[in-house]
Amino acid sequence: MRLGQPTIAAARAIATAAAAAEPASATRFVGETLLVRETGLLQEYRAKLSSASPAAQRLFAVENSNKRELNKFAKAEAIRSIQKRPGDTGPTDVQIAASSARITALTEHMQQHKKDLHNLRSLQGLVQQRRKLLKYLKRTDFPRYVSLLAELNIRGVDRL
């Protein structure tokens, strides 16, 4: 735990104390700036959070998450949008979606930190792994390959 980060018990105590001080009519988020797509996971999370007090809503809002949590959320959403049933992470197209989410996050990181060679190497490895998976999917199931490229908005591989 980093210095200055509240523990879960402290966060609950703060939310309970703030809920007692605020009126019950204010049940909306304050200033919604979305960093992830407005999709199923986010809607479910907000539905669960809507029954909490306004202070707890502000405290546990998705927008207040750190970058690591937002990246996990984006990866889970990418997997969920592709998979056919919950927990189905083995198919090639699901693996491609998961690696695409990680590639997007690392690309954003590399734009800010150009001299971070460790993450640059990780990004290059992820791109090569996704490229291999795309080549395999193109070779084995071309219609699914084309639909996946359209859904993820990525370019395909040129040659097998």
Coordinates of N, CA, C and O in Angstrom, one line a residue:
M1 N 0.8 -1.2 0.0 CA 0.0 0.0 0.0 C 0.9 1.2 0.0 O 1.8 1.3 0.8
R2 N 0.6 2.2 -0.9 CA 1.3 3.4 -1.0 C 0.9 4.4 0.1 O -0.2 4.3 0.6
L3 N 1.8 5.3 0.4 CA 1.5 6.3 1.4 C 0.4 7.2 0.8 O 0.5 7.6 -0.3
G4 N -0.6 7.5 1.6 CA -1.6 8.4 1.1 C -2.8 7.7 0.5 O -3.8 8.3 0.3
Q5 N -2.7 6.4 0.3 CA -3.9 5.6 -0.3 C -4.7 5.1 0.9 O -4.2 4.4 1.8
P6 N -6.0 5.3 0.9 CA -6.8 4.8 2.0 C -7.0 3.3 1.9 O -7.1 2.8 0.8
T7 N -7.1 2.7 3.0 CA -7.4 1.2 3.0 C -8.9 1.1 2.7 O -9.7 2.1 2.7
I8 N -9.3 -0.1 2.5 CA -10.7 -0.4 2.2 C -11.6 0.0 3.4 O -12.7 0.6 3.2
A9 N -11.2 -0.3 4.6 CA -11.9 0.0 5.8 C -12.0 1.5 5.9 O -13.1 2.0 6.3
A10 N -10.9 2.2 5.7 CA -11.0 3.7 5.8 C -11.9 4.3 4.7 O -12.6 5.2 5.0
A11 N -11.9 3.7 3.5 CA -12.7 4.2 2.4 C -14.2 4.0 2.8 O -15.0 4.8 2.5
R12 N -14.5 2.8 3.4 CA -15.9 2.6 3.8 C -16.3 3.6 4.9 O -17.4 4.0 4.9
A13 N -15.4 3.8 5.8 CA -15.8 4.7 6.9 C -16.0 6.1 6.3 O -16.9 6.8 6.8
I14 N -15.2 6.6 5.4 CA -15.3 7.9 4.8 C -16.6 8.0 4.0 O -17.4 8.9 4.1
A15 N -16.9 6.9 3.3 CA -18.2 6.9 2.5 C -19.4 6.9 3.4 O -20.4 7.6 3.1
T16 N -19.4 6.2 4.5 CA -20.5 6.1 5.5 C -20.7 7.5 6.1 O -21.8 8.0 6.3
A17 N -19.6 8.1 6.5 CA -19.7 9.4 7.2 C -20.2 10.5 6.2 O -21.0 11.3 6.5
A18 N -19.7 10.4 5.0 CA -20.2 11.4 4.0 C -21.6 11.2 3.6 O -22.3 12.1 3.3
A19 N -22.0 9.9 3.6 CA -23.4 9.6 3.2 C -24.4 10.2 4.3 O -25.5 10.6 3.9
A20 N -24.0 10.2 5.5 CA -24.8 10.7 6.6 C -24.9 12.2 6.5 O -25.9 12.8 6.8
A21 N -23.9 12.9 5.9 CA -23.8 14.3 5.9 C -24.5 14.9 4.6 O -25.0 16.0 4.6
E22 N -24.7 14.1 3.5 CA -25.2 14.5 2.3 C -26.7 14.1 2.1 O -27.1 13.1 2.7
P23 N -27.5 14.9 1.4 CA -28.9 14.5 1.2 C -29.0 13.3 0.3 O -28.1 13.1 -0.6
A24 N -30.0 12.5 0.4 CA -30.2 11.3 -0.4 C -30.6 11.6 -1.8 O -30.6 10.7 -2.7
S25 N -31.0 12.8 -2.2 CA -31.4 13.1 -3.5 C -30.3 13.2 -4.5 O -30.5 13.1 -5.7
A26 N -29.1 13.4 -4.1 CA -27.9 13.6 -5.0 C -27.4 12.2 -5.3 O -26.4 11.7 -4.6
T27 N -27.9 11.5 -6.3 CA -27.5 10.1 -6.5 C -26.8 10.0 -7.9 O -26.9 8.9 -8.5
R28 N -26.2 11.0 -8.4 CA -25.6 11.0 -9.7 C -24.1 11.1 -9.6 O -23.6 11.7 -8.6
F29 N -23.4 10.7 -10.6 CA -21.9 10.9 -10.7 C -21.6 12.4 -10.9 O -22.4 13.0 -11.6
V30 N -20.5 12.8 -10.4 CA -20.1 14.2 -10.6 C -19.1 14.2 -11.8 O -18.1 13.5 -11.7
G31 N -19.4 14.9 -12.9 CA -18.5 15.0 -14.0 C -18.0 13.7 -14.6 O -17.0 13.2 -14.2
E32 N -18.7 13.2 -15.5 CA -18.3 11.9 -16.1 C -17.4 12.1 -17.4 O -17.9 12.6 -18.4
T33 N -16.2 11.8 -17.2 CA -15.3 11.8 -18.4 C -14.9 10.3 -18.6 O -14.2 9.8 -17.7
L34 N -15.4 9.7 -19.6 CA -15.2 8.3 -19.8 C -13.8 8.0 -20.4 O -13.5 8.6 -21.4
L35 N -13.1 7.1 -19.8 CA -11.8 6.7 -20.4 C -11.9 5.4 -21.1 O -11.0 5.0 -21.8
V36 N -13.0 4.7 -20.9 CA -13.2 3.4 -21.6 C -14.6 3.5 -22.3 O -15.4 4.4 -22.0
R37 N -14.8 2.5 -23.2 CA -16.1 2.5 -23.9 C -17.3 2.3 -23.0 O -17.2 1.6 -22.0
E38 N -18.4 2.9 -23.3 CA -19.6 2.8 -22.6 C -20.3 1.4 -23.0 O -21.0 1.4 -24.0
T39 N -19.9 0.4 -22.4 CA -20.4 -1.0 -22.8 C -20.9 -1.7 -21.6 O -21.1 -1.2 -20.5
G40 N -21.1 -3.0 -21.8 CA -21.8 -3.9 -20.8 C -21.2 -3.9 -19.4 O -21.9 -3.7 -18.4
L41 N -19.8 -4.1 -19.3 CA -19.2 -4.1 -18.0 C -19.3 -2.8 -17.3 O -19.6 -2.7 -16.1
L42 N -19.2 -1.7 -18.0 CA -19.3 -0.4 -17.4 C -20.7 -0.1 -16.9 O -20.9 0.4 -15.8
Q43 N -21.7 -0.5 -17.7 CA -23.1 -0.3 -17.3 C -23.4 -1.1 -16.1 O -24.1 -0.7 -15.2
E44 N -22.9 -2.4 -16.0 CA -23.2 -3.2 -14.9 C -22.6 -2.6 -13.6 O -23.2 -2.6 -12.6
Y45 N -21.3 -2.1 -13.8 CA -20.6 -1.6 -12.6 C -21.4 -0.3 -12.1 O -21.6 -0.2 -10.9
R46 N -21.8 0.5 -13.0 CA -22.6 1.7 -12.6 C -23.9 1.4 -12.0 O -24.4 2.0 -11.1
A47 N -24.6 0.3 -12.5 CA -25.9 -0.1 -11.9 C -25.7 -0.6 -10.5 O -26.5 -0.2 -9.6
K48 N -24.6 -1.3 -10.2 CA -24.3 -1.7 -8.9 C -24.0 -0.6 -8.0 O -24.3 -0.5 -6.8
L49 N -23.2 0.4 -8.5 CA -22.8 1.5 -7.8 C -23.9 2.5 -7.5 O -23.9 3.3 -6.6
S50 N -25.0 2.5 -8.3 CA -26.0 3.5 -8.2 C -26.8 3.3 -6.9 O -27.4 4.3 -6.4
S51 N -26.8 2.2 -6.3 CA -27.5 2.0 -5.0 C -26.7 2.5 -3.8 O -27.2 2.5 -2.7
A52 N -25.5 2.8 -4.0 CA -24.6 3.3 -3.0 C -24.8 4.8 -2.7 O -25.5 5.5 -3.5
S53 N -24.3 5.3 -1.6 CA -24.4 6.7 -1.3 C -23.6 7.5 -2.3 O -22.7 7.1 -3.0
P54 N -24.0 8.8 -2.4 CA -23.3 9.7 -3.4 C -21.8 9.8 -3.1 O -21.0 9.8 -4.0
A55 N -21.4 9.8 -1.8 CA -20.0 9.8 -1.5 C -19.3 8.6 -2.0 O -18.2 8.6 -2.5
A56 N -19.9 7.4 -1.8 CA -19.3 6.2 -2.2 C -19.3 6.1 -3.7 O -18.3 5.6 -4.3
Q57 N -20.3 6.7 -4.4 CA -20.2 6.7 -5.8 C -19.1 7.5 -6.4 O -18.4 7.1 -7.3
R58 N -18.8 8.6 -5.7 CA -17.6 9.4 -6.2 C -16.3 8.7 -5.8 O -15.4 8.8 -6.6
L59 N -16.3 8.1 -4.7 CA -15.1 7.4 -4.2 C -14.7 6.2 -5.1 O -13.5 6.0 -5.5
F60 N -15.7 5.5 -5.5 CA -15.4 4.3 -6.3 C -15.8 4.4 -7.8 O -16.0 3.4 -8.5
A61 N -15.9 5.6 -8.3 CA -16.2 5.8 -9.7 C -15.1 5.3 -10.6 O -13.9 5.3 -10.2
V62 N -15.4 4.8 -11.8 CA -14.4 4.3 -12.7 C -13.4 5.3 -13.1 O -12.3 5.1 -13.3
E63 N -13.9 6.5 -13.2 CA -13.0 7.6 -13.7 C -11.9 7.9 -12.7 O -10.9 8.5 -13.0
N64 N -12.1 7.5 -11.4 CA -11.1 7.8 -10.4 C -10.0 6.6 -10.3 O -9.1 6.7 -9.5
S65 N -10.2 5.6 -11.1 CA -9.3 4.5 -11.1 C -7.9 4.9 -11.6 O -7.8 5.8 -12.4
N66 N -6.9 4.1 -11.2 CA -5.6 4.4 -11.8 C -5.4 3.7 -13.2 O -6.3 3.0 -13.6
K67 N -4.4 4.0 -13.8 CA -4.2 3.5 -15.2 C -4.2 2.0 -15.3 O -4.7 1.4 -16.2
R68 N -3.6 1.3 -14.3 CA -3.5 -0.1 -14.3 C -4.9 -0.7 -14.3 O -5.3 -1.7 -15.0
E69 N -5.8 -0.2 -13.4 CA -7.2 -0.7 -13.3 C -8.0 -0.4 -14.6 O -8.7 -1.2 -15.0
L70 N -7.8 0.8 -15.1 CA -8.4 1.1 -16.4 C -8.0 0.2 -17.5 O -8.8 -0.2 -18.3
N71 N -6.7 -0.2 -17.6 CA -6.2 -1.1 -18.6 C -6.8 -2.5 -18.4 O -7.2 -3.2 -19.3
K72 N -6.9 -3.0 -17.1 CA -7.6 -4.2 -16.8 C -9.0 -4.2 -17.3 O -9.5 -5.2 -17.8
F73 N -9.7 -3.1 -17.0 CA -11.1 -3.0 -17.4 C -11.2 -3.0 -18.9 O -12.1 -3.7 -19.4
A74 N -10.4 -2.3 -19.6 CA -10.5 -2.3 -21.1 C -10.2 -3.7 -21.6 O -10.8 -4.1 -22.6
K75 N -9.2 -4.4 -21.1 CA -8.9 -5.7 -21.5 C -10.1 -6.7 -21.3 O -10.5 -7.5 -22.2
A76 N -10.7 -6.6 -20.1 CA -11.8 -7.5 -19.8 C -13.0 -7.1 -20.7 O -13.7 -8.0 -21.1
E77 N -13.2 -5.9 -21.0 CA -14.3 -5.5 -21.9 C -14.0 -6.0 -23.3 O -14.9 -6.4 -24.0
A78 N -12.8 -5.9 -23.8 CA -12.4 -6.4 -25.1 C -12.7 -7.9 -25.2 O -13.2 -8.4 -26.2
I79 N -12.3 -8.7 -24.2 CA -12.5 -10.1 -24.1 C -14.0 -10.4 -24.1 O -14.5 -11.3 -24.8
R80 N -14.7 -9.7 -23.3 CA -16.2 -9.9 -23.2 C -16.9 -9.6 -24.5 O -17.9 -10.3 -24.8
S81 N -16.5 -8.7 -25.2 CA -17.2 -8.3 -26.5 C -17.0 -9.4 -27.5 O -17.8 -9.5 -28.4
I82 N -15.9 -10.2 -27.4 CA -15.6 -11.2 -28.5 C -16.0 -12.6 -28.0 O -16.5 -13.4 -28.9
Q83 N -15.9 -13.0 -26.8 CA -16.1 -14.3 -26.4 C -17.6 -14.7 -26.5 O -18.5 -13.9 -26.5
K84 N -17.8 -16.0 -26.7 CA -19.1 -16.6 -27.0 C -19.9 -16.9 -25.7 O -21.1 -16.8 -25.6
R85 N -19.1 -17.3 -24.6 CA -19.7 -17.5 -23.3 C -18.7 -17.1 -22.3 O -17.5 -17.0 -22.5
P86 N -19.2 -16.8 -21.1 CA -18.3 -16.3 -20.0 C -17.2 -17.3 -19.7 O -17.4 -18.5 -19.6
G87 N -16.0 -16.8 -19.5 CA -14.9 -17.6 -19.1 C -14.2 -18.2 -20.3 O -13.3 -19.0 -20.2
D88 N -14.6 -17.9 -21.5 CA -14.1 -18.5 -22.7 C -13.0 -17.6 -23.3 O -13.2 -16.7 -24.0
T89 N -11.8 -17.9 -22.8 CA -10.6 -17.1 -23.1 C -9.6 -17.8 -24.0 O -8.6 -17.3 -24.4
G90 N -9.9 -19.0 -24.4 CA -9.0 -19.8 -25.2 C -9.0 -19.6 -26.7 O -7.9 -19.7 -27.3
P91 N -10.1 -19.3 -27.4 CA -10.1 -19.1 -28.8 C -9.2 -18.0 -29.3 O -8.9 -17.1 -28.6
T92 N -8.7 -18.2 -30.5 CA -7.7 -17.3 -31.1 C -8.3 -15.9 -31.1 O -7.5 -14.9 -30.8
D93 N -9.5 -15.7 -31.5 CA -10.0 -14.3 -31.6 C -10.1 -13.6 -30.3 O -9.9 -12.4 -30.2
V94 N -10.4 -14.4 -29.2 CA -10.4 -13.8 -27.9 C -9.0 -13.4 -27.5 O -8.8 -12.3 -26.9
Q95 N -8.0 -14.2 -27.8 CA -6.6 -13.9 -27.4 C -6.1 -12.7 -28.2 O -5.4 -11.8 -27.7
I96 N -6.6 -12.5 -29.5 CA -6.2 -11.4 -30.3 C -6.8 -10.1 -29.7 O -6.2 -9.1 -29.6
A97 N -8.1 -10.2 -29.2 CA -8.7 -9.0 -28.6 C -8.0 -8.6 -27.3 O -7.8 -7.4 -27.1
A98 N -7.6 -9.6 -26.5 CA -6.9 -9.3 -25.3 C -5.6 -8.6 -25.6 O -5.2 -7.6 -24.9
S99 N -4.8 -9.2 -26.5 CA -3.5 -8.6 -26.8 C -3.7 -7.2 -27.5 O -2.9 -6.3 -27.2
S100 N -4.8 -7.0 -28.2 CA -5.0 -5.7 -28.8 C -5.3 -4.6 -27.7 O -4.8 -3.5 -27.9
A101 N -6.0 -5.0 -26.7 CA -6.2 -4.1 -25.6 C -4.9 -3.7 -24.9 O -4.6 -2.5 -24.6
R102 N -4.1 -4.7 -24.7 CA -2.7 -4.4 -24.1 C -1.9 -3.6 -25.0 O -1.1 -2.7 -24.5
I103 N -1.9 -3.9 -26.3 CA -1.1 -3.1 -27.2 C -1.5 -1.6 -27.2 O -0.7 -0.7 -27.2
T104 N -2.8 -1.4 -27.2 CA -3.3 0.0 -27.1 C -2.8 0.7 -25.9 O -2.4 1.8 -25.9
A105 N -2.9 0.0 -24.7 CA -2.4 0.6 -23.5 C -0.9 0.9 -23.5 O -0.5 2.0 -23.1
L106 N -0.2 -0.1 -24.0 CA 1.3 0.2 -24.1 C 1.7 1.2 -25.1 O 2.7 2.0 -24.9
T107 N 0.9 1.3 -26.2 CA 1.2 2.4 -27.2 C 1.0 3.7 -26.6 O 1.8 4.7 -26.8
E108 N -0.1 3.9 -25.8 CA -0.3 5.2 -25.1 C 0.8 5.5 -24.2 O 1.2 6.6 -24.1
H109 N 1.2 4.5 -23.5 CA 2.4 4.7 -22.5 C 3.6 5.1 -23.3 O 4.4 6.0 -22.8
M110 N 3.9 4.4 -24.4 CA 5.1 4.7 -25.1 C 5.1 6.1 -25.8 O 6.1 6.7 -26.0
Q111 N 3.9 6.6 -26.1 CA 3.8 8.0 -26.6 C 4.3 9.0 -25.6 O 4.8 10.1 -25.9
Q112 N 4.0 8.7 -24.3 CA 4.5 9.6 -23.2 C 5.9 9.4 -22.8 O 6.6 10.3 -22.4
H113 N 6.3 8.1 -22.8 CA 7.6 7.8 -22.3 C 8.4 7.1 -23.4 O 8.6 5.9 -23.5
K114 N 9.0 8.0 -24.3 CA 9.7 7.5 -25.5 C 10.9 6.7 -25.2 O 11.4 5.9 -26.0
K115 N 11.6 6.9 -24.1 CA 12.8 6.2 -23.8 C 12.7 5.0 -22.9 O 13.7 4.4 -22.5
D116 N 11.5 4.6 -22.7 CA 11.2 3.4 -21.9 C 11.4 2.1 -22.8 O 10.5 1.6 -23.4
L117 N 12.7 1.7 -22.8 CA 13.0 0.6 -23.7 C 12.5 -0.8 -23.2 O 12.2 -1.7 -24.0
H118 N 12.3 -1.0 -21.9 CA 11.8 -2.2 -21.4 C 10.3 -2.4 -22.0 O 10.0 -3.5 -22.5
N119 N 9.5 -1.4 -21.8 CA 8.1 -1.5 -22.3 C 8.1 -1.5 -23.8 O 7.1 -2.1 -24.4
L120 N 9.0 -0.9 -24.5 CA 9.1 -0.9 -25.9 C 9.3 -2.3 -26.4 O 8.6 -2.8 -27.4
R121 N 10.2 -3.0 -25.8 CA 10.4 -4.4 -26.1 C 9.2 -5.3 -25.9 O 8.9 -6.2 -26.6
S122 N 8.5 -5.1 -24.8 CA 7.3 -5.8 -24.5 C 6.2 -5.5 -25.5 O 5.5 -6.4 -26.0
L123 N 6.1 -4.3 -25.9 CA 5.2 -3.9 -27.0 C 5.5 -4.6 -28.3 O 4.6 -5.1 -29.0
Q124 N 6.8 -4.6 -28.7 CA 7.1 -5.3 -29.9 C 6.8 -6.8 -29.8 O 6.3 -7.4 -30.8
G125 N 7.1 -7.4 -28.7 CA 6.7 -8.8 -28.5 C 5.2 -9.1 -28.6 O 4.8 -10.1 -29.3
L126 N 4.4 -8.2 -28.0 CA 3.0 -8.3 -28.1 C 2.5 -8.2 -29.5 O 1.6 -8.9 -30.0
V127 N 3.0 -7.2 -30.3 CA 2.6 -7.0 -31.7 C 3.0 -8.3 -32.5 O 2.1 -8.7 -33.3
Q128 N 4.1 -8.8 -32.3 CA 4.5 -10.0 -33.0 C 3.6 -11.2 -32.7 O 3.2 -12.0 -33.5
Q129 N 3.3 -11.4 -31.4 CA 2.4 -12.5 -31.0 C 1.0 -12.3 -31.6 O 0.4 -13.3 -32.1
R130 N 0.5 -11.1 -31.6 CA -0.8 -10.8 -32.2 C -0.8 -11.1 -33.7 O -1.7 -11.6 -34.3
R131 N 0.4 -10.7 -34.3 CA 0.5 -11.0 -35.7 C 0.5 -12.4 -36.1 O -0.1 -12.9 -37.0
K132 N 1.2 -13.3 -35.2 CA 1.1 -14.7 -35.4 C -0.3 -15.3 -35.3 O -0.7 -16.1 -36.1
L133 N -1.0 -14.8 -34.3 CA -2.4 -15.2 -34.0 C -3.3 -14.8 -35.2 O -4.1 -15.6 -35.6
L134 N -3.1 -13.6 -35.7 CA -3.9 -13.2 -36.9 C -3.6 -14.0 -38.1 O -4.5 -14.4 -38.9
K135 N -2.3 -14.3 -38.3 CA -2.0 -15.2 -39.5 C -2.6 -16.6 -39.3 O -3.2 -17.1 -40.3
Y136 N -2.6 -17.1 -38.1 CA -3.3 -18.4 -37.9 C -4.7 -18.3 -38.1 O -5.3 -19.2 -38.8
L137 N -5.4 -17.3 -37.6 CA -6.8 -17.1 -37.8 C -7.2 -16.9 -39.3 O -8.2 -17.5 -39.8
K138 N -6.4 -16.2 -40.0 CA -6.6 -16.0 -41.4 C -6.5 -17.3 -42.2 O -7.3 -17.5 -43.1
R139 N -5.5 -18.1 -41.8 CA -5.3 -19.4 -42.5 C -6.5 -20.4 -42.2 O -6.9 -21.1 -43.1
T140 N -7.0 -20.4 -41.0 CA -7.9 -21.4 -40.6 C -9.4 -21.0 -40.7 O -10.2 -21.8 -41.1
D141 N -9.7 -19.7 -40.5 CA -11.1 -19.3 -40.5 C -11.2 -17.9 -41.0 O -11.3 -16.9 -40.2
F142 N -11.2 -17.7 -42.3 CA -11.1 -16.4 -42.9 C -12.3 -15.5 -42.6 O -12.1 -14.3 -42.3
P143 N -13.6 -16.0 -42.6 CA -14.7 -15.1 -42.3 C -14.6 -14.5 -40.9 O -14.9 -13.3 -40.7
R144 N -14.2 -15.3 -39.9 CA -14.1 -14.9 -38.6 C -12.9 -13.8 -38.5 O -13.0 -12.9 -37.7
Y145 N -11.9 -14.1 -39.3 CA -10.7 -13.1 -39.3 C -11.2 -11.8 -39.8 O -10.9 -10.7 -39.2
V146 N -12.0 -11.7 -40.9 CA -12.4 -10.5 -41.4 C -13.4 -9.7 -40.5 O -13.2 -8.5 -40.2
S147 N -14.3 -10.5 -39.8 CA -15.2 -9.8 -38.9 C -14.4 -9.3 -37.6 O -14.8 -8.3 -37.1
L148 N -13.4 -10.0 -37.2 CA -12.6 -9.6 -36.1 C -11.8 -8.3 -36.4 O -11.7 -7.4 -35.6
L149 N -11.3 -8.2 -37.6 CA -10.5 -7.0 -38.0 C -11.5 -5.8 -38.0 O -11.1 -4.7 -37.5
A150 N -12.7 -6.0 -38.5 CA -13.7 -4.9 -38.5 C -14.1 -4.5 -37.1 O -14.2 -3.3 -36.7
E151 N -14.3 -5.5 -36.2 CA -14.7 -5.2 -34.8 C -13.7 -4.6 -34.0 O -13.9 -3.6 -33.2
L152 N -12.4 -5.0 -34.1 CA -11.3 -4.4 -33.4 C -10.7 -3.2 -34.0 O -9.9 -2.5 -33.4
N153 N -11.1 -2.9 -35.3 CA -10.6 -1.8 -36.0 C -9.0 -1.8 -36.1 O -8.3 -0.9 -35.8
I154 N -8.5 -3.0 -36.6 CA -7.1 -3.1 -36.8 C -6.8 -3.6 -38.2 O -7.7 -4.0 -38.9
R155 N -5.6 -3.4 -38.6 CA -5.2 -3.8 -40.0 C -4.9 -5.3 -39.9 O -4.4 -5.8 -38.9
G156 N -5.1 -6.0 -41.0 CA -4.8 -7.4 -41.1 C -3.3 -7.6 -41.5 O -2.6 -6.7 -41.8
V157 N -2.9 -8.9 -41.5 CA -1.6 -9.3 -41.9 C -1.6 -9.4 -43.4 O -2.6 -9.8 -44.0
D158 N -0.5 -9.0 -44.1 CA -0.5 -9.0 -45.5 C -0.3 -10.4 -46.1 O -0.9 -10.7 -47.1
R159 N 0.6 -11.1 -45.5 CA 0.9 -12.4 -46.1 C 0.9 -13.5 -45.1 O 1.0 -13.2 -43.9
L160 N 0.7 -14.7 -45.5 CA 0.7 -15.8 -44.6 C 2.1 -16.2 -44.3 O 2.7 -16.5 -43.5

